[in-house]
PDB file of C-alpha atoms in Angstrom:
ATOM      1  CA  UNK A 277     133.305 105.999  84.367  1.00 38.00           C
ATOM      2  CA  UNK A 278     135.967 103.278  84.357  1.00 34.00           C
ATOM      3  CA  UNK A 279     134.675  99.855  83.321  1.00 36.00           C
ATOM      4  CA  UNK A 280     136.348  96.746  84.716  1.00 35.00           C
ATOM      5  CA  UNK A 281     136.767  93.528  82.768  1.00 33.00           C
ATOM      6  CA  UNK A 282     133.856  91.146  83.125  1.00 35.00           C
ATOM      7  CA  UNK A 283     134.808  88.493  85.665  1.00 37.00           C
ATOM      8  CA  UNK A 284     133.052  85.797  87.590  1.00 40.00           C
ATOM      9  CA  UNK A 285     131.626  86.931  90.922  1.00 44.00           C
ATOM     10  CA  UNK A 286     129.917  84.163  92.823  1.00 48.00           C
ATOM     11  CA  UNK A 287     131.340  84.416  96.328  1.00 56.00           C
ATOM     12  CA  UNK A 288     128.043  85.817  97.603  1.00 72.00           C
ATOM     13  CA  UNK A 289     124.435  85.299  96.525  1.00 83.00           C
ATOM     14  CA  UNK A 290     122.834  87.902  94.296  1.00 88.00           C
ATOM     15  CA  UNK A 291     120.813  90.655  95.942  1.00 94.00           C
ATOM     16  CA  UNK A 292     118.327  90.672  93.062  1.00 96.00           C
ATOM     17  CA  UNK A 293     117.717  88.506  90.009  1.00 94.00           C
ATOM     18  CA  UNK A 294     114.431  88.764  88.141  1.00 95.00           C
ATOM     19  CA  UNK A 295     113.045  88.914  84.635  1.00 95.00           C
ATOM     20  CA  UNK A 296     112.208  92.426  83.431  1.00 96.00           C
ATOM     21  CA  UNK A 297     110.871  93.721  80.150  1.00 95.00           C
ATOM     22  CA  UNK A 298     113.654  95.776  78.572  1.00 95.00           C
ATOM     23  CA  UNK A 299     113.071  98.320  75.833  1.00 93.00           C
ATOM     24  CA  UNK A 300     116.025  98.528  73.443  1.00 91.00           C
ATOM     25  CA  UNK A 301     116.436 102.004  71.991  1.00 88.00           C
ATOM     26  CA  UNK A 302     118.718 102.786  69.061  1.00 79.00           C
ATOM     27  CA  UNK A 303     119.372 106.279  67.703  1.00 69.00           C
ATOM     28  CA  UNK A 304     120.127 104.827  64.267  1.00 64.00           C
ATOM     29  CA  UNK A 305     117.078 102.571  63.903  1.00 63.00           C
ATOM     30  CA  UNK A 306     113.670 104.117  64.296  1.00 63.00           C
ATOM     31  CA  UNK A 307     111.943 100.936  65.433  1.00 65.00           C
ATOM     32  CA  UNK A 308     112.521 100.198  69.108  1.00 72.00           C
ATOM     33  CA  UNK A 309     112.332  96.632  70.333  1.00 86.00           C
ATOM     34  CA  UNK A 310     111.669  95.009  73.656  1.00 89.00           C
ATOM     35  CA  UNK A 311     112.710  91.712  75.188  1.00 92.00           C
ATOM     36  CA  UNK A 312     112.524  90.004  78.544  1.00 94.00           C
ATOM     37  CA  UNK A 313     115.924  89.830  80.199  1.00 95.00           C
ATOM     38  CA  UNK A 314     117.240  88.803  83.588  1.00 95.00           C
ATOM     39  CA  UNK A 315     118.666  91.668  85.608  1.00 96.00           C
ATOM     40  CA  UNK A 316     121.003  90.557  88.377  1.00 95.00           C
ATOM     41  CA  UNK A 317     122.356  92.873  91.054  1.00 96.00           C
ATOM     42  CA  UNK A 318     125.312  91.832  93.204  1.00 93.00           C
ATOM     43  CA  UNK A 319     127.481  93.529  95.798  1.00 92.00           C
ATOM     44  CA  UNK A 320     130.726  91.576  95.799  1.00 85.00           C
ATOM     45  CA  UNK A 321     134.365  91.685  96.715  1.00 77.00           C
ATOM     46  CA  UNK A 322     136.208  91.517  93.408  1.00 64.00           C
ATOM     47  CA  UNK A 323     139.618  90.243  92.385  1.00 63.00           C
ATOM     48  CA  UNK A 324     141.208  93.535  93.468  1.00 65.00           C
ATOM     49  CA  UNK A 325     139.759  93.054  96.986  1.00 72.00           C
ATOM     50  CA  UNK A 326     137.527  96.075  96.451  1.00 82.00           C
ATOM     51  CA  UNK A 327     133.799  95.972  97.007  1.00 90.00           C
ATOM     52  CA  UNK A 328     131.983  96.284  93.692  1.00 92.00           C
ATOM     53  CA  UNK A 329     128.439  96.947  92.617  1.00 95.00           C
ATOM     54  CA  UNK A 330     127.791  94.461  89.791  1.00 93.00           C
ATOM     55  CA  UNK A 331     124.851  94.530  87.416  1.00 96.00           C
ATOM     56  CA  UNK A 332     124.265  91.895  84.715  1.00 94.00           C
ATOM     57  CA  UNK A 333     121.830  91.680  81.823  1.00 95.00           C
ATOM     58  CA  UNK A 334     121.281  88.196  80.395  1.00 93.00           C
ATOM     59  CA  UNK A 335     118.714  86.477  78.210  1.00 92.00           C
ATOM     60  CA  UNK A 336     117.780  82.826  78.704  1.00 87.00           C
ATOM     61  CA  UNK A 337     116.853  82.554  75.012  1.00 88.00           C
ATOM     62  CA  UNK A 338     119.982  84.281  73.711  1.00 89.00           C
ATOM     63  CA  UNK A 339     123.282  83.137  75.269  1.00 85.00           C
ATOM     64  CA  UNK A 340     125.180  85.847  73.371  1.00 88.00           C
ATOM     65  CA  UNK A 341     123.204  88.647  75.020  1.00 91.00           C
ATOM     66  CA  UNK A 342     125.407  89.669  77.932  1.00 93.00           C
ATOM     67  CA  UNK A 343     125.992  93.116  79.402  1.00 94.00           C
ATOM     68  CA  UNK A 344     127.730  93.901  82.668  1.00 93.00           C
ATOM     69  CA  UNK A 345     128.651  96.809  84.868  1.00 94.00           C
ATOM     70  CA  UNK A 346     131.317  96.682  87.588  1.00 92.00           C
ATOM     71  CA  UNK A 347     131.264  99.789  89.746  1.00 93.00           C
ATOM     72  CA  UNK A 348     133.750 100.339  92.581  1.00 92.00           C
ATOM     73  CA  UNK A 349     133.888 103.170  95.114  1.00 93.00           C
ATOM     74  CA  UNK A 350     135.945 105.467  92.889  1.00 93.00           C
ATOM     75  CA  UNK A 351     133.664 104.904  89.885  1.00 94.00           C
ATOM     76  CA  UNK A 352     130.652 105.593  92.078  1.00 95.00           C
ATOM     77  CA  UNK A 353     132.058 108.976  93.103  1.00 95.00           C
ATOM     78  CA  UNK A 354     132.063 110.026  89.444  1.00 95.00           C
ATOM     79  CA  UNK A 355     128.533 108.710  88.922  1.00 95.00           C
ATOM     80  CA  UNK A 356     127.351 110.443  92.086  1.00 94.00           C
ATOM     81  CA  UNK A 357     128.795 113.752  90.916  1.00 94.00           C
ATOM     82  CA  UNK A 358     127.606 113.487  87.301  1.00 94.00           C
ATOM     83  CA  UNK A 359     124.041 112.332  88.036  1.00 95.00           C
ATOM     84  CA  UNK A 360     123.387 114.044  91.352  1.00 93.00           C
ATOM     85  CA  UNK A 361     123.005 110.808  93.329  1.00 94.00           C
ATOM     86  CA  UNK A 362     122.435 111.568  97.019  1.00 94.00           C
ATOM     87  CA  UNK A 363     122.952 108.138  98.624  1.00 95.00           C
ATOM     88  CA  UNK A 364     126.285 106.591  99.546  1.00 95.00           C
ATOM     89  CA  UNK A 365     127.924 103.584  97.894  1.00 95.00           C
ATOM     90  CA  UNK A 366     126.614 100.984 100.361  1.00 94.00           C
ATOM     91  CA  UNK A 367     123.005 102.176  99.971  1.00 95.00           C
ATOM     92  CA  UNK A 368     123.217 102.432  96.175  1.00 96.00           C
ATOM     93  CA  UNK A 369     122.383  98.749  95.354  1.00 96.00           C
ATOM     94  CA  UNK A 370     119.090  98.817  97.274  1.00 96.00           C
ATOM     95  CA  UNK A 371     117.981 102.020  95.545  1.00 96.00           C
ATOM     96  CA  UNK A 372     118.747 100.445  92.151  1.00 97.00           C
ATOM     97  CA  UNK A 373     116.706  97.382  93.161  1.00 97.00           C
ATOM     98  CA  UNK A 374     113.809  99.637  94.194  1.00 97.00           C
ATOM     99  CA  UNK A 375     113.860 101.255  90.746  1.00 97.00           C
ATOM    100  CA  UNK A 376     113.923  97.837  89.078  1.00 97.00           C
ATOM    101  CA  UNK A 377     110.884  96.781  91.093  1.00 96.00           C
ATOM    102  CA  UNK A 378     109.053  99.860  89.863  1.00 95.00           C
ATOM    103  CA  UNK A 379     109.901  98.860  86.298  1.00 95.00           C
ATOM    104  CA  UNK A 380     108.534  95.373  86.948  1.00 96.00           C
ATOM    105  CA  UNK A 381     105.372  96.863  88.404  1.00 94.00           C
ATOM    106  CA  UNK A 382     104.733  98.986  85.299  1.00 93.00           C
ATOM    107  CA  UNK A 383     106.146  96.726  82.577  1.00 91.00           C
ATOM    108  CA  UNK A 384     102.725  95.642  81.300  1.00 86.00           C
ATOM    109  CA  UNK A 385     101.327  99.172  81.188  1.00 83.00           C
ATOM    110  CA  UNK A 386     101.385 100.372  77.593  1.00 77.00           C
ATOM    111  CA  UNK A 387      99.842 103.770  78.290  1.00 76.00           C
ATOM    112  CA  UNK A 388     100.778 106.449  80.769  1.00 72.00           C
ATOM    113  CA  UNK A 389      98.045 107.297  83.292  1.00 71.00           C
ATOM    114  CA  UNK A 390      96.786 110.855  82.991  1.00 69.00           C
ATOM    115  CA  UNK A 391      97.273 111.538  86.682  1.00 69.00           C
ATOM    116  CA  UNK A 392     100.569 109.749  87.188  1.00 79.00           C
ATOM    117  CA  UNK A 393     103.612 108.145  85.579  1.00 87.00           C
ATOM    118  CA  UNK A 394     105.158 104.781  84.876  1.00 92.00           C
ATOM    119  CA  UNK A 395     108.705 103.478  84.996  1.00 95.00           C
ATOM    120  CA  UNK A 396     110.496 101.753  82.148  1.00 95.00           C
ATOM    121  CA  UNK A 397     113.865 100.057  81.829  1.00 96.00           C
ATOM    122  CA  UNK A 398     115.692 101.012  78.648  1.00 95.00           C
ATOM    123  CA  UNK A 399     118.906  99.893  76.973  1.00 94.00           C
ATOM    124  CA  UNK A 400     120.077 102.829  74.881  1.00 92.00           C
ATOM    125  CA  UNK A 401     122.743 102.499  72.171  1.00 84.00           C
ATOM    126  CA  UNK A 402     124.540 105.742  71.370  1.00 72.00           C
ATOM    127  CA  UNK A 403     126.024 104.803  68.016  1.00 60.00           C
ATOM    128  CA  UNK A 404     125.419 108.282  66.611  1.00 56.00           C
ATOM    129  CA  UNK A 405     127.830 109.706  69.181  1.00 52.00           C
ATOM    130  CA  UNK A 406     130.654 107.617  67.636  1.00 53.00           C
ATOM    131  CA  UNK A 407     131.450 106.284  71.113  1.00 59.00           C
ATOM    132  CA  UNK A 408     129.551 102.993  70.729  1.00 69.00           C
ATOM    133  CA  UNK A 409     128.407 103.234  74.325  1.00 84.00           C
ATOM    134  CA  UNK A 410     125.397 101.500  75.792  1.00 91.00           C
ATOM    135  CA  UNK A 411     123.486 102.847  78.777  1.00 94.00           C
ATOM    136  CA  UNK A 412     120.958 101.096  80.968  1.00 96.00           C
ATOM    137  CA  UNK A 413     118.442 103.717  82.006  1.00 96.00           C
ATOM    138  CA  UNK A 414     115.539 103.885  84.407  1.00 96.00           C
ATOM    139  CA  UNK A 415     113.077 106.295  82.792  1.00 95.00           C
ATOM    140  CA  UNK A 416     109.946 107.728  84.364  1.00 94.00           C
ATOM    141  CA  UNK A 417     107.353 108.370  81.657  1.00 92.00           C
ATOM    142  CA  UNK A 418     104.609 110.904  82.284  1.00 88.00           C
ATOM    143  CA  UNK A 419     102.251 112.853  80.091  1.00 85.00           C
ATOM    144  CA  UNK A 420     104.653 115.794  80.396  1.00 86.00           C
ATOM    145  CA  UNK A 421     108.122 114.341  79.763  1.00 88.00           C
ATOM    146  CA  UNK A 422     110.494 111.392  79.976  1.00 90.00           C
ATOM    147  CA  UNK A 423     112.672 111.735  83.068  1.00 93.00           C
ATOM    148  CA  UNK A 424     115.828 109.636  83.384  1.00 94.00           C
ATOM    149  CA  UNK A 425     116.384 108.801  87.052  1.00 95.00           C
ATOM    150  CA  UNK A 426     119.484 106.669  86.543  1.00 96.00           C
ATOM    151  CA  UNK A 427     121.835 105.948  83.647  1.00 95.00           C
ATOM    152  CA  UNK A 428     124.462 103.217  83.943  1.00 96.00           C
ATOM    153  CA  UNK A 429     127.150 102.597  81.359  1.00 94.00           C
ATOM    154  CA  UNK A 430     127.178  98.861  80.635  1.00 94.00           C
ATOM    155  CA  UNK A 431     129.658  96.872  78.588  1.00 92.00           C
ATOM    156  CA  UNK A 432     128.750  94.273  75.988  1.00 89.00           C
ATOM    157  CA  UNK A 433     130.727  91.082  76.463  1.00 86.00           C
ATOM    158  CA  UNK A 434     133.337  90.055  73.922  1.00 84.00           C
ATOM    159  CA  UNK A 435     133.840  86.498  72.637  1.00 86.00           C
ATOM    160  CA  UNK A 436     136.176  85.504  75.470  1.00 86.00           C
ATOM    161  CA  UNK A 437     133.803  86.806  78.132  1.00 85.00           C
ATOM    162  CA  UNK A 438     130.822  85.111  76.509  1.00 85.00           C
ATOM    163  CA  UNK A 439     132.720  81.801  76.481  1.00 88.00           C
ATOM    164  CA  UNK A 440     133.484  82.221  80.182  1.00 87.00           C
ATOM    165  CA  UNK A 441     129.857  83.098  80.853  1.00 83.00           C
ATOM    166  CA  UNK A 442     128.585  80.066  78.937  1.00 86.00           C
ATOM    167  CA  UNK A 443     131.124  77.841  80.703  1.00 88.00           C
ATOM    168  CA  UNK A 444     129.864  79.078  84.084  1.00 84.00           C
ATOM    169  CA  UNK A 445     126.272  78.514  83.017  1.00 82.00           C
ATOM    170  CA  UNK A 446     127.084  75.008  81.803  1.00 88.00           C
ATOM    171  CA  UNK A 447     128.836  74.264  85.075  1.00 90.00           C
ATOM    172  CA  UNK A 448     125.843  75.594  87.013  1.00 85.00           C
ATOM    173  CA  UNK A 449     123.383  73.557  84.925  1.00 88.00           C
ATOM    174  CA  UNK A 450     125.558  70.462  85.345  1.00 92.00           C
ATOM    175  CA  UNK A 451     125.625  70.979  89.107  1.00 92.00           C
ATOM    176  CA  UNK A 452     121.851  71.421  89.158  1.00 92.00           C
ATOM    177  CA  UNK A 453     121.403  68.289  87.031  1.00 93.00           C
ATOM    178  CA  UNK A 454     123.656  66.238  89.301  1.00 94.00           C
ATOM    179  CA  UNK A 455     121.778  67.471  92.348  1.00 94.00           C
ATOM    180  CA  UNK A 456     118.419  66.638  90.781  1.00 95.00           C
ATOM    181  CA  UNK A 457     119.748  63.246  89.701  1.00 95.00           C
ATOM    182  CA  UNK A 458     120.931  62.512  93.255  1.00 95.00           C
ATOM    183  CA  UNK A 459     117.583  63.629  94.655  1.00 96.00           C
ATOM    184  CA  UNK A 460     115.786  61.433  92.121  1.00 96.00           C
ATOM    185  CA  UNK A 461     117.856  58.364  93.050  1.00 95.00           C
ATOM    186  CA  UNK A 462     117.251  59.052  96.742  1.00 95.00           C
ATOM    187  CA  UNK A 463     113.498  59.367  96.221  1.00 95.00           C
ATOM    188  CA  UNK A 464     113.533  56.274  94.026  1.00 95.00           C
ATOM    189  CA  UNK A 465     115.201  54.232  96.798  1.00 95.00           C
ATOM    190  CA  UNK A 466     112.757  55.614  99.352  1.00 95.00           C
ATOM    191  CA  UNK A 467     109.844  54.713  97.069  1.00 95.00           C
ATOM    192  CA  UNK A 468     111.132  51.174  96.557  1.00 94.00           C
ATOM    193  CA  UNK A 469     111.597  50.781 100.299  1.00 94.00           C
ATOM    194  CA  UNK A 470     108.094  52.098 100.932  1.00 95.00           C
ATOM    195  CA  UNK A 471     106.655  49.760  98.303  1.00 95.00           C
ATOM    196  CA  UNK A 472     108.388  46.760  99.903  1.00 94.00           C
ATOM    197  CA  UNK A 473     107.135  47.815 103.311  1.00 94.00           C
ATOM    198  CA  UNK A 474     103.633  48.239 101.911  1.00 94.00           C
ATOM    199  CA  UNK A 475     103.805  44.824 100.244  1.00 93.00           C
ATOM    200  CA  UNK A 476     104.901  43.228 103.505  1.00 93.00           C
ATOM    201  CA  UNK A 477     102.148  44.972 105.447  1.00 94.00           C
ATOM    202  CA  UNK A 478      99.596  43.946 102.791  1.00 93.00           C
ATOM    203  CA  UNK A 479     100.723  40.309 103.062  1.00 93.00           C
ATOM    204  CA  UNK A 480     100.445  40.437 106.864  1.00 93.00           C
ATOM    205  CA  UNK A 481      97.028  42.039 106.559  1.00 93.00           C
ATOM    206  CA  UNK A 482      95.796  39.310 104.217  1.00 92.00           C
ATOM    207  CA  UNK A 483      97.172  36.668 106.578  1.00 92.00           C
ATOM    208  CA  UNK A 484      95.470  38.241 109.585  1.00 92.00           C
ATOM    209  CA  UNK A 485      92.251  38.609 107.586  1.00 92.00           C
ATOM    210  CA  UNK A 486      92.282  34.909 106.702  1.00 91.00           C
ATOM    211  CA  UNK A 487      92.909  33.985 110.338  1.00 91.00           C
ATOM    212  CA  UNK A 488      90.130  36.337 111.461  1.00 92.00           C
ATOM    213  CA  UNK A 489      87.705  34.900 108.899  1.00 89.00           C
ATOM    214  CA  UNK A 490      88.600  31.349 109.939  1.00 88.00           C
ATOM    215  CA  UNK A 491      88.194  32.110 113.635  1.00 89.00           C
ATOM    216  CA  UNK A 492      84.980  33.997 112.958  1.00 88.00           C
ATOM    217  CA  UNK A 493      83.552  31.042 110.983  1.00 87.00           C
ATOM    218  CA  UNK A 494      84.487  28.671 113.796  1.00 88.00           C
ATOM    219  CA  UNK A 495      82.858  30.882 116.412  1.00 89.00           C
ATOM    220  CA  UNK A 496      79.714  31.337 114.316  1.00 86.00           C
ATOM    221  CA  UNK A 497      79.521  27.589 113.670  1.00 84.00           C
ATOM    222  CA  UNK A 498      79.959  26.835 117.359  1.00 86.00           C
ATOM    223  CA  UNK A 499      77.235  29.296 118.341  1.00 88.00           C
ATOM    224  CA  UNK A 500      74.896  27.911 115.707  1.00 87.00           C
ATOM    225  CA  UNK A 501      75.466  24.412 117.017  1.00 85.00           C
ATOM    226  CA  UNK A 502      74.851  25.542 120.606  1.00 84.00           C
ATOM    227  CA  UNK A 503      71.725  27.386 119.529  1.00 87.00           C
ATOM    228  CA  UNK A 504      70.426  24.283 117.755  1.00 85.00           C
ATOM    229  CA  UNK A 505      71.081  22.164 120.838  1.00 83.00           C
ATOM    230  CA  UNK A 506      69.307  24.662 123.080  1.00 84.00           C
ATOM    231  CA  UNK A 507      66.375  24.799 120.670  1.00 85.00           C
ATOM    232  CA  UNK A 508      66.161  20.977 120.659  1.00 83.00           C
ATOM    233  CA  UNK A 509      66.217  20.920 124.444  1.00 83.00           C
ATOM    234  CA  UNK A 510      63.460  23.505 124.559  1.00 85.00           C
ATOM    235  CA  UNK A 511      61.308  21.428 122.220  1.00 83.00           C
ATOM    236  CA  UNK A 512      61.800  18.337 124.382  1.00 76.00           C
TER     237      UNK A 512
END
């Protein structure tokens, strides 16, 4: 499978981007590890004007953890032949997303049910093959066997690609910060305007209340005086 150089691909929104528990398997080390990573699936038009299936593995807590796969139509033909994939290239991204959702569903299940199976996302390093290849695999685990449904060859980013990735992330965070700052200033102005309006309405209310109290006292005093006069007349 031919791997393209990792490039920026942001002309269209991602089809899928969620945190998934990833089991990291090494044939050299006996102790497997797991970590939560973000898996992003895109279907983009790349620099060569070819539609590409793009998959990214990133870790919010580790900026140097970056794996990518760029798969064009020709690469997909090889994958389809080697792994017996039955769907076409355009339908492939959605099937990958469906597998990822199954992995999310079962990621907190430590044991395999006796009457079923669970799905697990694995990152497998094949150092013992002297090829230094890394595969992202969707594995169905049952009480009978481990069945690999899909195996994708992913590439670990080099220093230059990591710098580009971090620069894009910094740019994205800066854009988000500027947007939040603008929203904050807008809300702050709206709050100040509302507070001034409330202060003005409160002042008007106090003024009307004083006028009402004054008028009410005058009316009550007038009625009391009239009542006293009527009572005096009645006594006479």
